[in-house]
mmCIF file of C-alpha atoms in Angstrom:
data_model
loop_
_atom_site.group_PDB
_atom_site.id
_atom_site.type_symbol
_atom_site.label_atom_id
_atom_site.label_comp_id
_atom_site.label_asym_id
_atom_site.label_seq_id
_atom_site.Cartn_x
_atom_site.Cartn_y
_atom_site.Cartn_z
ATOM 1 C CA UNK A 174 62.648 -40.638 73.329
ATOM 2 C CA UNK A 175 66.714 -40.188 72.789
ATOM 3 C CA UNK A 176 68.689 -41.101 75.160
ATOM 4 C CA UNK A 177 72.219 -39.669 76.605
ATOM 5 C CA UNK A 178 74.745 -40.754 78.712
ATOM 6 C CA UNK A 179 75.994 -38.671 80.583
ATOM 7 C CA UNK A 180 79.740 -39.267 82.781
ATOM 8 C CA UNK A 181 80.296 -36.740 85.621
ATOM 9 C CA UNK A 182 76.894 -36.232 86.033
ATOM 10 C CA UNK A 183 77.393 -35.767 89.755
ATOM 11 C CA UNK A 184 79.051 -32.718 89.107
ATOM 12 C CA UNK A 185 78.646 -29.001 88.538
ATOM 13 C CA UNK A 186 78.539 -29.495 84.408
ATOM 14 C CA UNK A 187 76.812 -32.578 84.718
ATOM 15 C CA UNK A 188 73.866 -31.884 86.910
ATOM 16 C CA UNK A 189 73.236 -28.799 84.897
ATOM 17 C CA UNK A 190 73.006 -30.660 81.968
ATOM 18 C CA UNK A 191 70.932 -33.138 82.970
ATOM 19 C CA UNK A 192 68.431 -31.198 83.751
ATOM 20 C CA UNK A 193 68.694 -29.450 80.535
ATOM 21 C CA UNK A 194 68.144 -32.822 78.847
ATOM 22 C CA UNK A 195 65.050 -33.968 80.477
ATOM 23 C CA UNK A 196 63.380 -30.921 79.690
ATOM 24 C CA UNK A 197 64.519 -31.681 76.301
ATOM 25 C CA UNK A 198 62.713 -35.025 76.864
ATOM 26 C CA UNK A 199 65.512 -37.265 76.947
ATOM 27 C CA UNK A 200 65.919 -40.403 78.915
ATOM 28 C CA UNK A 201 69.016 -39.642 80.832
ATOM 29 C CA UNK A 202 71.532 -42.358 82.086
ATOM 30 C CA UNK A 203 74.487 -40.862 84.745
ATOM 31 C CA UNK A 204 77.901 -42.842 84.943
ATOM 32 C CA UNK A 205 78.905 -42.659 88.326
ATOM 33 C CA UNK A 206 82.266 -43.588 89.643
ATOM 34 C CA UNK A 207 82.035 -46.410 92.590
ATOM 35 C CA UNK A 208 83.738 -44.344 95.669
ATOM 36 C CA UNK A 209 83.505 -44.514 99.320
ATOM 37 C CA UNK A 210 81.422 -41.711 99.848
ATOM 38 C CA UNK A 211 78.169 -40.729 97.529
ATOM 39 C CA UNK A 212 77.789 -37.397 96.441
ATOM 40 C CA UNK A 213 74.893 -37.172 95.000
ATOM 41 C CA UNK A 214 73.814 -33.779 96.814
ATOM 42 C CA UNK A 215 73.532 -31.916 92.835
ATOM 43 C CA UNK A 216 71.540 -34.248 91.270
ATOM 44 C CA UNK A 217 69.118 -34.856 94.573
ATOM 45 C CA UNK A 218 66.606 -33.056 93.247
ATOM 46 C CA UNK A 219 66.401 -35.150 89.769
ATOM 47 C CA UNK A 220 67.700 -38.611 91.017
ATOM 48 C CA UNK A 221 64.573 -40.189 90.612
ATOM 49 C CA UNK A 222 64.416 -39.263 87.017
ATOM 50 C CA UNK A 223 67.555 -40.605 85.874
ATOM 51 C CA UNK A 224 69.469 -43.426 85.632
ATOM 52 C CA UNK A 225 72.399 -44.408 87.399
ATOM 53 C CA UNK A 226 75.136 -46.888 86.264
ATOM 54 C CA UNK A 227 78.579 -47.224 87.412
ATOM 55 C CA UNK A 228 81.372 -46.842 85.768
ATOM 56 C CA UNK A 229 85.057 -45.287 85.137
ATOM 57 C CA UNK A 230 86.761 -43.612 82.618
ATOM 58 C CA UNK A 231 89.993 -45.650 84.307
ATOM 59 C CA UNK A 232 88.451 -48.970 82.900
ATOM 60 C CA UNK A 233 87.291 -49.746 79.250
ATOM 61 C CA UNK A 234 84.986 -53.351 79.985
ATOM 62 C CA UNK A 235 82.782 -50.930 82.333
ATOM 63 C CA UNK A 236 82.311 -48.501 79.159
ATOM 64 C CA UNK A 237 81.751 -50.947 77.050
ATOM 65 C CA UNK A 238 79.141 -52.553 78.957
ATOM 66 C CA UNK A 239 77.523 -49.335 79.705
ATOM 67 C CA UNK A 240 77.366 -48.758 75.555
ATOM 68 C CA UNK A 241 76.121 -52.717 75.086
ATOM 69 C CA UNK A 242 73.356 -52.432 77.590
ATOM 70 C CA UNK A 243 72.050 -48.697 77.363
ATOM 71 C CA UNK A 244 72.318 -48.081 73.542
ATOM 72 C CA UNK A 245 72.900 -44.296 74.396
ATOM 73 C CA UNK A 246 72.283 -42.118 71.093
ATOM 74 C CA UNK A 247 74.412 -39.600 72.631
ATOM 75 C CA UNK A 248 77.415 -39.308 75.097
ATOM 76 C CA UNK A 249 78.674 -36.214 77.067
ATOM 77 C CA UNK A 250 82.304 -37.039 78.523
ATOM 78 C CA UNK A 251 81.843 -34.028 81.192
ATOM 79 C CA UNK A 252 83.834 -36.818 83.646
ATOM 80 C CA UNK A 253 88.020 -35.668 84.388
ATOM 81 C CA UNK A 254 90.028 -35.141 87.249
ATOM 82 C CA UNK A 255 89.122 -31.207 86.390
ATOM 83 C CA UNK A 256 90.839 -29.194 89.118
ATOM 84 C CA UNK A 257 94.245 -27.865 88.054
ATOM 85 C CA UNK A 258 95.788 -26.802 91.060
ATOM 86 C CA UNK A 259 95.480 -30.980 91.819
ATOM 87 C CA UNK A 260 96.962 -31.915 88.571
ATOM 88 C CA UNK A 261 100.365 -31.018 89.637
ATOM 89 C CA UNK A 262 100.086 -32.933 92.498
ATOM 90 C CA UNK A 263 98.450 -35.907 90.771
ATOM 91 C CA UNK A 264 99.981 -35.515 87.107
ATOM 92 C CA UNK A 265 99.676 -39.473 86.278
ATOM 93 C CA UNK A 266 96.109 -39.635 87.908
ATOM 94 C CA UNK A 267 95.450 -36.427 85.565
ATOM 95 C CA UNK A 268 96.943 -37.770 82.591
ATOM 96 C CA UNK A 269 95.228 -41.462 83.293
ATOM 97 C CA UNK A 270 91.615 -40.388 83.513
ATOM 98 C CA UNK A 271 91.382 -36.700 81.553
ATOM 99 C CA UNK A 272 93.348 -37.920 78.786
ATOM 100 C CA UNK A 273 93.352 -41.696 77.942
ATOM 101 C CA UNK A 274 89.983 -41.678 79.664
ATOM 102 C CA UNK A 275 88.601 -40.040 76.570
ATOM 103 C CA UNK A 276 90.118 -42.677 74.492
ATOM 104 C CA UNK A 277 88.599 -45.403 76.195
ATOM 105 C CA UNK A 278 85.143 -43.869 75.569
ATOM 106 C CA UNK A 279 85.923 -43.199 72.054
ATOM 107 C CA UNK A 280 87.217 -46.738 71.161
ATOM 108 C CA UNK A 281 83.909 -48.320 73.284
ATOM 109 C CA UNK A 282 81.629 -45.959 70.998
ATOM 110 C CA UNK A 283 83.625 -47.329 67.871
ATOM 111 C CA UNK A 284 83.725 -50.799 68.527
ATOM 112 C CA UNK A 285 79.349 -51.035 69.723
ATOM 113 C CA UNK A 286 78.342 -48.445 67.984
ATOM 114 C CA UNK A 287 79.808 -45.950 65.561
ATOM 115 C CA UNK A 288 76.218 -44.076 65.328
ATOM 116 C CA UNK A 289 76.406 -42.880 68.978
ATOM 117 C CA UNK A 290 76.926 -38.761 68.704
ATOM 118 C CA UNK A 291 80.219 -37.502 70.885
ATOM 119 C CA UNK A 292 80.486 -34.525 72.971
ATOM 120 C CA UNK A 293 83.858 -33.918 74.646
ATOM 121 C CA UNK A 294 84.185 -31.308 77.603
ATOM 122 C CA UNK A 295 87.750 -29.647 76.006
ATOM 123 C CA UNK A 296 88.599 -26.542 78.543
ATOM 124 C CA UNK A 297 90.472 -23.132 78.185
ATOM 125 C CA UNK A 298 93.523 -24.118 79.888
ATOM 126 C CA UNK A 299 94.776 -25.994 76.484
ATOM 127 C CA UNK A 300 95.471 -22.428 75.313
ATOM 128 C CA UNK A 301 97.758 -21.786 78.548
ATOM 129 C CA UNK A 302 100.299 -19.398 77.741
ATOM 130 C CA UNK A 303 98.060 -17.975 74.814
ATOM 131 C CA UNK A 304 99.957 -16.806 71.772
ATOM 132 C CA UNK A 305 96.615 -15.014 70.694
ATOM 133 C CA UNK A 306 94.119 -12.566 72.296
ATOM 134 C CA UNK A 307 90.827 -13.230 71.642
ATOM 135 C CA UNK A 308 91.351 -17.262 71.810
ATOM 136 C CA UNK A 309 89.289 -19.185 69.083
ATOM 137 C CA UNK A 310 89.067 -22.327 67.372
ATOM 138 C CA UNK A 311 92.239 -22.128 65.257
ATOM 139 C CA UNK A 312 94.397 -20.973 68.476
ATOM 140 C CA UNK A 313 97.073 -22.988 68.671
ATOM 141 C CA UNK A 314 97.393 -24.788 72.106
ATOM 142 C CA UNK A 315 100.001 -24.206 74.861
ATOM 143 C CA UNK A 316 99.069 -25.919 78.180
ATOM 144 C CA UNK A 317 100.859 -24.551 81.751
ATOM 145 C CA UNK A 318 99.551 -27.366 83.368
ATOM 146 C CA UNK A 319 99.686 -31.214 83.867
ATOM 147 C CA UNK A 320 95.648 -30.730 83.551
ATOM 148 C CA UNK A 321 96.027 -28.446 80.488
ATOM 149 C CA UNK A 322 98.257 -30.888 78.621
ATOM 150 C CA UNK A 323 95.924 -33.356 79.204
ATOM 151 C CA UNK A 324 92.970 -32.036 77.917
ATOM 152 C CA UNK A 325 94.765 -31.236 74.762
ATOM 153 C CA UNK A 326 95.061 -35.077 74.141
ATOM 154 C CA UNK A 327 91.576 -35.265 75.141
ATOM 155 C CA UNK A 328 90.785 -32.669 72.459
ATOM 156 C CA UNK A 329 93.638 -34.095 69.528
ATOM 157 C CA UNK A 330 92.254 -37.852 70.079
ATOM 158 C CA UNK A 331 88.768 -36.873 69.638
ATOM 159 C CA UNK A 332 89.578 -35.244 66.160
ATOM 160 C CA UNK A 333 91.906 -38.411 65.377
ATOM 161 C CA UNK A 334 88.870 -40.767 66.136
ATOM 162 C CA UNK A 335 86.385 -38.461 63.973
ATOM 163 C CA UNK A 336 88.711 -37.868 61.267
ATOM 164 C CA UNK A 337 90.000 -42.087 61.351
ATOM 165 C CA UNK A 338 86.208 -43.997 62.004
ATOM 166 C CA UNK A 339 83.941 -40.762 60.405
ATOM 167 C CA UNK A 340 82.575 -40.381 64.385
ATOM 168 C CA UNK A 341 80.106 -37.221 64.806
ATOM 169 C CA UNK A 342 82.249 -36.529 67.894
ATOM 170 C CA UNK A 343 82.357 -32.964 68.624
ATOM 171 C CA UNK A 344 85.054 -30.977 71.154
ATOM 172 C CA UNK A 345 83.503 -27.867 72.668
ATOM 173 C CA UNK A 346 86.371 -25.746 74.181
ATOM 174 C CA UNK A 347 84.565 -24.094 76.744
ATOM 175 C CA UNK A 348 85.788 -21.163 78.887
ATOM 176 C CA UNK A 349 85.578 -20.738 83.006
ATOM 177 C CA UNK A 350 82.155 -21.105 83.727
ATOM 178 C CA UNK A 351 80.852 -21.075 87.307
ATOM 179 C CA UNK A 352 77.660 -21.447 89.162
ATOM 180 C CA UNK A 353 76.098 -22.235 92.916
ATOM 181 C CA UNK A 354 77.125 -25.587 91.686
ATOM 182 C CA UNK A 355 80.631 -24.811 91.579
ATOM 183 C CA UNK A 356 83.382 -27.027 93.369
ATOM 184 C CA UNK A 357 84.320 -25.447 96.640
ATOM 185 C CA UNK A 358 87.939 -25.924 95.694
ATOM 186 C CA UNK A 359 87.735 -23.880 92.903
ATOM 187 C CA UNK A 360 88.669 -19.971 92.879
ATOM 188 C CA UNK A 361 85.260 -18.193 92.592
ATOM 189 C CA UNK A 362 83.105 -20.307 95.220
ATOM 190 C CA UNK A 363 86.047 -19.978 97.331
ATOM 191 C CA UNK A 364 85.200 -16.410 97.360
ATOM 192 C CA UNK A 365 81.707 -16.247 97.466
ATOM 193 C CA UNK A 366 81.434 -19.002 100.054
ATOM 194 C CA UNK A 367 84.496 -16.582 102.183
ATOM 195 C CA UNK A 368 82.411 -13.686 101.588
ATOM 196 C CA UNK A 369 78.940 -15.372 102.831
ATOM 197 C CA UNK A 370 80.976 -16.486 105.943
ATOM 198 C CA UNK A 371 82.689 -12.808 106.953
ATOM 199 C CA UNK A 372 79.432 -11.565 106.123
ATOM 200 C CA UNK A 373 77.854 -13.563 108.641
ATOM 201 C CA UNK A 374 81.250 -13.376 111.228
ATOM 202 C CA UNK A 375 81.759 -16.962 110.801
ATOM 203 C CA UNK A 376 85.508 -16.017 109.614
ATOM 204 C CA UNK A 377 87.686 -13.259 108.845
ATOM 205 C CA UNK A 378 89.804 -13.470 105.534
ATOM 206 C CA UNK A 379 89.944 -15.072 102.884
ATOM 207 C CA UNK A 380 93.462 -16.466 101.631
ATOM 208 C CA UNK A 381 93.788 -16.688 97.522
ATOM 209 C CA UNK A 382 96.930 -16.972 94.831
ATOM 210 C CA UNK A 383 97.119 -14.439 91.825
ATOM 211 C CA UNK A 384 95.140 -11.858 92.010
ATOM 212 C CA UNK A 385 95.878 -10.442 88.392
ATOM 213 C CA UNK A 386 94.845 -13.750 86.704
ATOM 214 C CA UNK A 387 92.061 -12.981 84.214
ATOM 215 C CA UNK A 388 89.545 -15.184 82.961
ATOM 216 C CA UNK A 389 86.544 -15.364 81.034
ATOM 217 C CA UNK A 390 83.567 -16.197 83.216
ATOM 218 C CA UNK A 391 80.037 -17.226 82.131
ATOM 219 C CA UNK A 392 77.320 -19.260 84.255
ATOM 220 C CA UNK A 393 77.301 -22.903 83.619
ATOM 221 C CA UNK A 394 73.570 -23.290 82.972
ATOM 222 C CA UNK A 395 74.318 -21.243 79.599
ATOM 223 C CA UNK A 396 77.255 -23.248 78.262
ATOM 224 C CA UNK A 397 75.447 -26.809 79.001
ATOM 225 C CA UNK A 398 72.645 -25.836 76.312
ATOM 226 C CA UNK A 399 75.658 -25.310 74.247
ATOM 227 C CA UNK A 400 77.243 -28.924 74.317
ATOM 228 C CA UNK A 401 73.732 -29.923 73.244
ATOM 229 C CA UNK A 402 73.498 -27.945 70.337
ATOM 230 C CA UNK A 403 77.163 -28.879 69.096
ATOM 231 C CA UNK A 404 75.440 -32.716 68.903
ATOM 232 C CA UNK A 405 72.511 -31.737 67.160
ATOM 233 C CA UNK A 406 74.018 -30.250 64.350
ATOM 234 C CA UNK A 407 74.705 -32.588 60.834
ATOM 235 C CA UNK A 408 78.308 -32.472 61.147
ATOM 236 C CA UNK A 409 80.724 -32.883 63.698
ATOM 237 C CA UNK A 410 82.639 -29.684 64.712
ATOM 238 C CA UNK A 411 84.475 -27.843 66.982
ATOM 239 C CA UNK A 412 83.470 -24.993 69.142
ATOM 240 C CA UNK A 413 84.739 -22.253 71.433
ATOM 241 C CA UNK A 414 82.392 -21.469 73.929
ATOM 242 C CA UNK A 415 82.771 -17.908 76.127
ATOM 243 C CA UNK A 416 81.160 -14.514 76.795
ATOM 244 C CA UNK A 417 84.220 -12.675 75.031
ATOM 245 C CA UNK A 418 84.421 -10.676 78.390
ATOM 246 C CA UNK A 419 87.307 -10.987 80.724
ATOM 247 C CA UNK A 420 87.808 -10.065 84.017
ATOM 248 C CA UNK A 421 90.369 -10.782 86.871
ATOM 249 C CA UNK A 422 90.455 -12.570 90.180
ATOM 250 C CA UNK A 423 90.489 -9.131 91.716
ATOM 251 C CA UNK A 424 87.769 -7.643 89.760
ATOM 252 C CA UNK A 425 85.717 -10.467 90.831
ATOM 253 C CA UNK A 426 86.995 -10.015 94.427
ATOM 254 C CA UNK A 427 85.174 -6.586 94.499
ATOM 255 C CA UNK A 428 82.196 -7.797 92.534
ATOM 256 C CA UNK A 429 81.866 -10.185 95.308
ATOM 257 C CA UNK A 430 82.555 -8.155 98.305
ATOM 258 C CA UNK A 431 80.227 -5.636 97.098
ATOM 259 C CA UNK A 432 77.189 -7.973 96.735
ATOM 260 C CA UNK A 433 77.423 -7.645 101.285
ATOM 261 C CA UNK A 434 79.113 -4.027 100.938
ATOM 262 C CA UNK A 435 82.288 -4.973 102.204
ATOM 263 C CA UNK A 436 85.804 -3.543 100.956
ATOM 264 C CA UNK A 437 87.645 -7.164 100.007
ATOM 265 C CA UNK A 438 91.358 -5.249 101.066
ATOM 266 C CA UNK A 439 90.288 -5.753 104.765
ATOM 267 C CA UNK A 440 90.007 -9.474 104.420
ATOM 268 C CA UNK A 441 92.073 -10.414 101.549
ATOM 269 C CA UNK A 442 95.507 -12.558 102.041
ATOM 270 C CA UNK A 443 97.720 -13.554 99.419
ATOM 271 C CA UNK A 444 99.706 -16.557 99.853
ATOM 272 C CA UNK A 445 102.613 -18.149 98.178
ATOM 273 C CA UNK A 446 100.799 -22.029 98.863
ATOM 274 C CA UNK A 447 98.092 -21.071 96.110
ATOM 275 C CA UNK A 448 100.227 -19.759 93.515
ATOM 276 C CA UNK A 449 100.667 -22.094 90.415
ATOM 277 C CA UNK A 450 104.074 -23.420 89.419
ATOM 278 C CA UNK A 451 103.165 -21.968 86.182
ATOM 279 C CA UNK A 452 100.773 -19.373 85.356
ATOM 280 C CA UNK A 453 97.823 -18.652 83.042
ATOM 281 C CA UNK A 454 97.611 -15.158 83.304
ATOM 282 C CA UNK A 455 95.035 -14.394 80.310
ATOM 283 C CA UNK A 456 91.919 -16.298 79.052
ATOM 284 C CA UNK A 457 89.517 -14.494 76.617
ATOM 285 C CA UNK A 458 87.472 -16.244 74.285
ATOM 286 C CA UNK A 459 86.003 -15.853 71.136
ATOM 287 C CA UNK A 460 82.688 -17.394 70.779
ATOM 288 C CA UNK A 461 81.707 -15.717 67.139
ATOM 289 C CA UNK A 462 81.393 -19.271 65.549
ATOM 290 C CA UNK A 463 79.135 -20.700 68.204
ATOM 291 C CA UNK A 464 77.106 -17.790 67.666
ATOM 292 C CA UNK A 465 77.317 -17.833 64.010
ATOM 293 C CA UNK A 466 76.888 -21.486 63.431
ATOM 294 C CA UNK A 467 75.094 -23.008 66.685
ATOM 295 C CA UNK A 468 72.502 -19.434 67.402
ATOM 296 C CA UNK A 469 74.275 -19.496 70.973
ATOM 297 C CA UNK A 470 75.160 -16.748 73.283
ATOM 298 C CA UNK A 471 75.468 -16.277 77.370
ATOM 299 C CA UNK A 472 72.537 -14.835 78.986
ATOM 300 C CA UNK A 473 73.664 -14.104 82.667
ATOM 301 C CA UNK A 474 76.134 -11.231 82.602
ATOM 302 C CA UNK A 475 79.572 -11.183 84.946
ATOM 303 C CA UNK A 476 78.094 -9.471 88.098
ATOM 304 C CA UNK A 477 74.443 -11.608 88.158
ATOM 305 C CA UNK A 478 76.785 -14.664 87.982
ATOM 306 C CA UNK A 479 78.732 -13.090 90.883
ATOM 307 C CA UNK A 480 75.670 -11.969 92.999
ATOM 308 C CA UNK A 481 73.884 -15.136 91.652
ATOM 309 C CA UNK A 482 76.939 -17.229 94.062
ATOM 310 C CA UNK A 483 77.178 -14.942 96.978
ATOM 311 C CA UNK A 484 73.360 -14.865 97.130
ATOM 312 C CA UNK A 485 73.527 -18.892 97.170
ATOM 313 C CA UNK A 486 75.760 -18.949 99.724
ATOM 314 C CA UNK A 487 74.550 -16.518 102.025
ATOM 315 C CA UNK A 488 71.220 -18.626 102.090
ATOM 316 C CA UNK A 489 72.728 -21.785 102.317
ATOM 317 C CA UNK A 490 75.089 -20.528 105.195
ATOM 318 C CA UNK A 491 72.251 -18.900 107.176
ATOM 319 C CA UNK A 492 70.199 -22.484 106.390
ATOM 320 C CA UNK A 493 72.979 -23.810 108.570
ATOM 321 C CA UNK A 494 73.315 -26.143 105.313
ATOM 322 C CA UNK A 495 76.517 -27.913 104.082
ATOM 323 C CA UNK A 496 77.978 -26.229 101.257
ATOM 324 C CA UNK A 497 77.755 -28.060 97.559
#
């Protein structure tokens, strides 16, 4: 039975792909980070069928210890302080656990165990101000955000490390992708979790940023079975991961409104407090190569991952349920 480690796995990515792996038959061990209050509320359902350890990508003995103990045969860094609009709030907190974080897992796996197969979650926002449209592997990087810049070190030291101690550590540069799961801080379940609630008359607009920010969005459940491919292939690559489709904030805005046929311009407010302090107004990938080389491709299209959301939250509004 192979076994994978798996930090973040309280999260959106990481729940997904946990349950991906068992089904795989893996024997799957979650890093969690020791914090006041547990939020284990996306793994509930599989908690008794994985592990959990604790951990943080802030200190290298707990990594290490986690290697020397658990033997993993696989890792999946999916762990990083991963909102952006935070980052510039928190840049050395961003920097600290999204950037040298990644470093500290890489040096643990070289020093127990060079063997041990890498996946690291690189994101979109490297590209930033993108000097190319479609963006693909050989896109050269321009980050607009403290979270952006630190992913690219994320990304650079994880080719350094393969390239210096012959790691199979793979980056997979993976696009917006959104689900149920989705942080509530985070653009698109802000929207479908506003539109569930003035659906239901439990509010009455919906305050966002840029509206004309577009972005490629695929569901999350897709792009998980992706980082497991990258680590099953012979060599060590890197891999852009993206439906090629882009659409903006507004776009998805009407998507969502229409799901409860409701006109979003009657509860829409933009305001200056969610605008970025520099913006990434494009993101459109090009995911030919995973395609090509890993057989991959997104099977929920742009509105069933809209209606998918507003569906979820309708339910779990009219449940009376707290919100994921």
């Amino acid at each position: 039975m192979p076994k994978a480690l798996i930090t973040g796995v309280t999260g959106q990515d990481g729940s997904y792909l946990a349950e991906f792996l068992l089904s795989q038959g893996y024997d799957v061990i979650g890093m969690v980070r020791r914090t006041s209050t547990i939020n284990f509320h996306r793994i509930a359902h599989i908690q008794d069928q994985i592990e959990l350890v604790p951990g943080d990508l802030l200190d290298q003995v707990s990594m290490i210890r986690i290697l020397e103990e658990y033997r993993p045969d696989e890792i999946y860094n999916l762990a990083a302080q991963s909102f952006v609009q935070t980052s510039w709030n928190q840049p050395v907190f961003t920097g600290e656990v999204t950037g040298l974080g990644v470093t500290r897992i890489l040096d643990a796996i070289r020093t127990i165990d060079p063997k041990i197969r890498f996946y690291q979650a690189s994101s979109s926002e490297m590209f930033g101000k993108v000097v190319e449209t479609p963006q693909k592997e050989t896109t050269p990087f321009y980050p607009r955000s403290p979270y952006g810049v630190a992913k690219v070190y994320g990304h650079w030291i994880t080719i350094n490390y393969r390239e210096s101690y012959d790691l199979h550590a793979t980056s997979g540069i993976l696009f917006n992708h959104e689900s149920p799961r989705r942080g509530m801080e985070f653009v698109t379940r802000k929207i479908t979790h506003h539109v569930a609630k003035i659906k239901l008359g439990l509010t009455k607009e919906l305050r966002l940023g840029n509206l004309d920010s577009r972005r490629d969005w695929g569901f999350a459940g897709d792009y998980v079975k992706a980082m497991w491919l990258m680590l099953q292939q012979d060599k060590p690559d890197d891999f852009v991961i993206a439906t090629g489709e882009t659409y903006s904030v507004e776009e998805f805005l009407t998507e969502a409104f229409g799901c409860v046929d409701l006109d979003w311009h009657d509860y829409v407010v933009q305001d200056p407090r969610f605008m970025r302090p520099a913006e990434v107004d494009l993101l459109v990938g090009d995911p030919s190569k995973a395609g090509r080389d890993l057989g991959w491709e997104p099977t929920v299209t742009f509105p069933e991952l809209v209606k998918m959301m507003v569906d979820s939250d309708m339910k779990l509004l009219e449940a009376g349920e707290k919100p994921l």
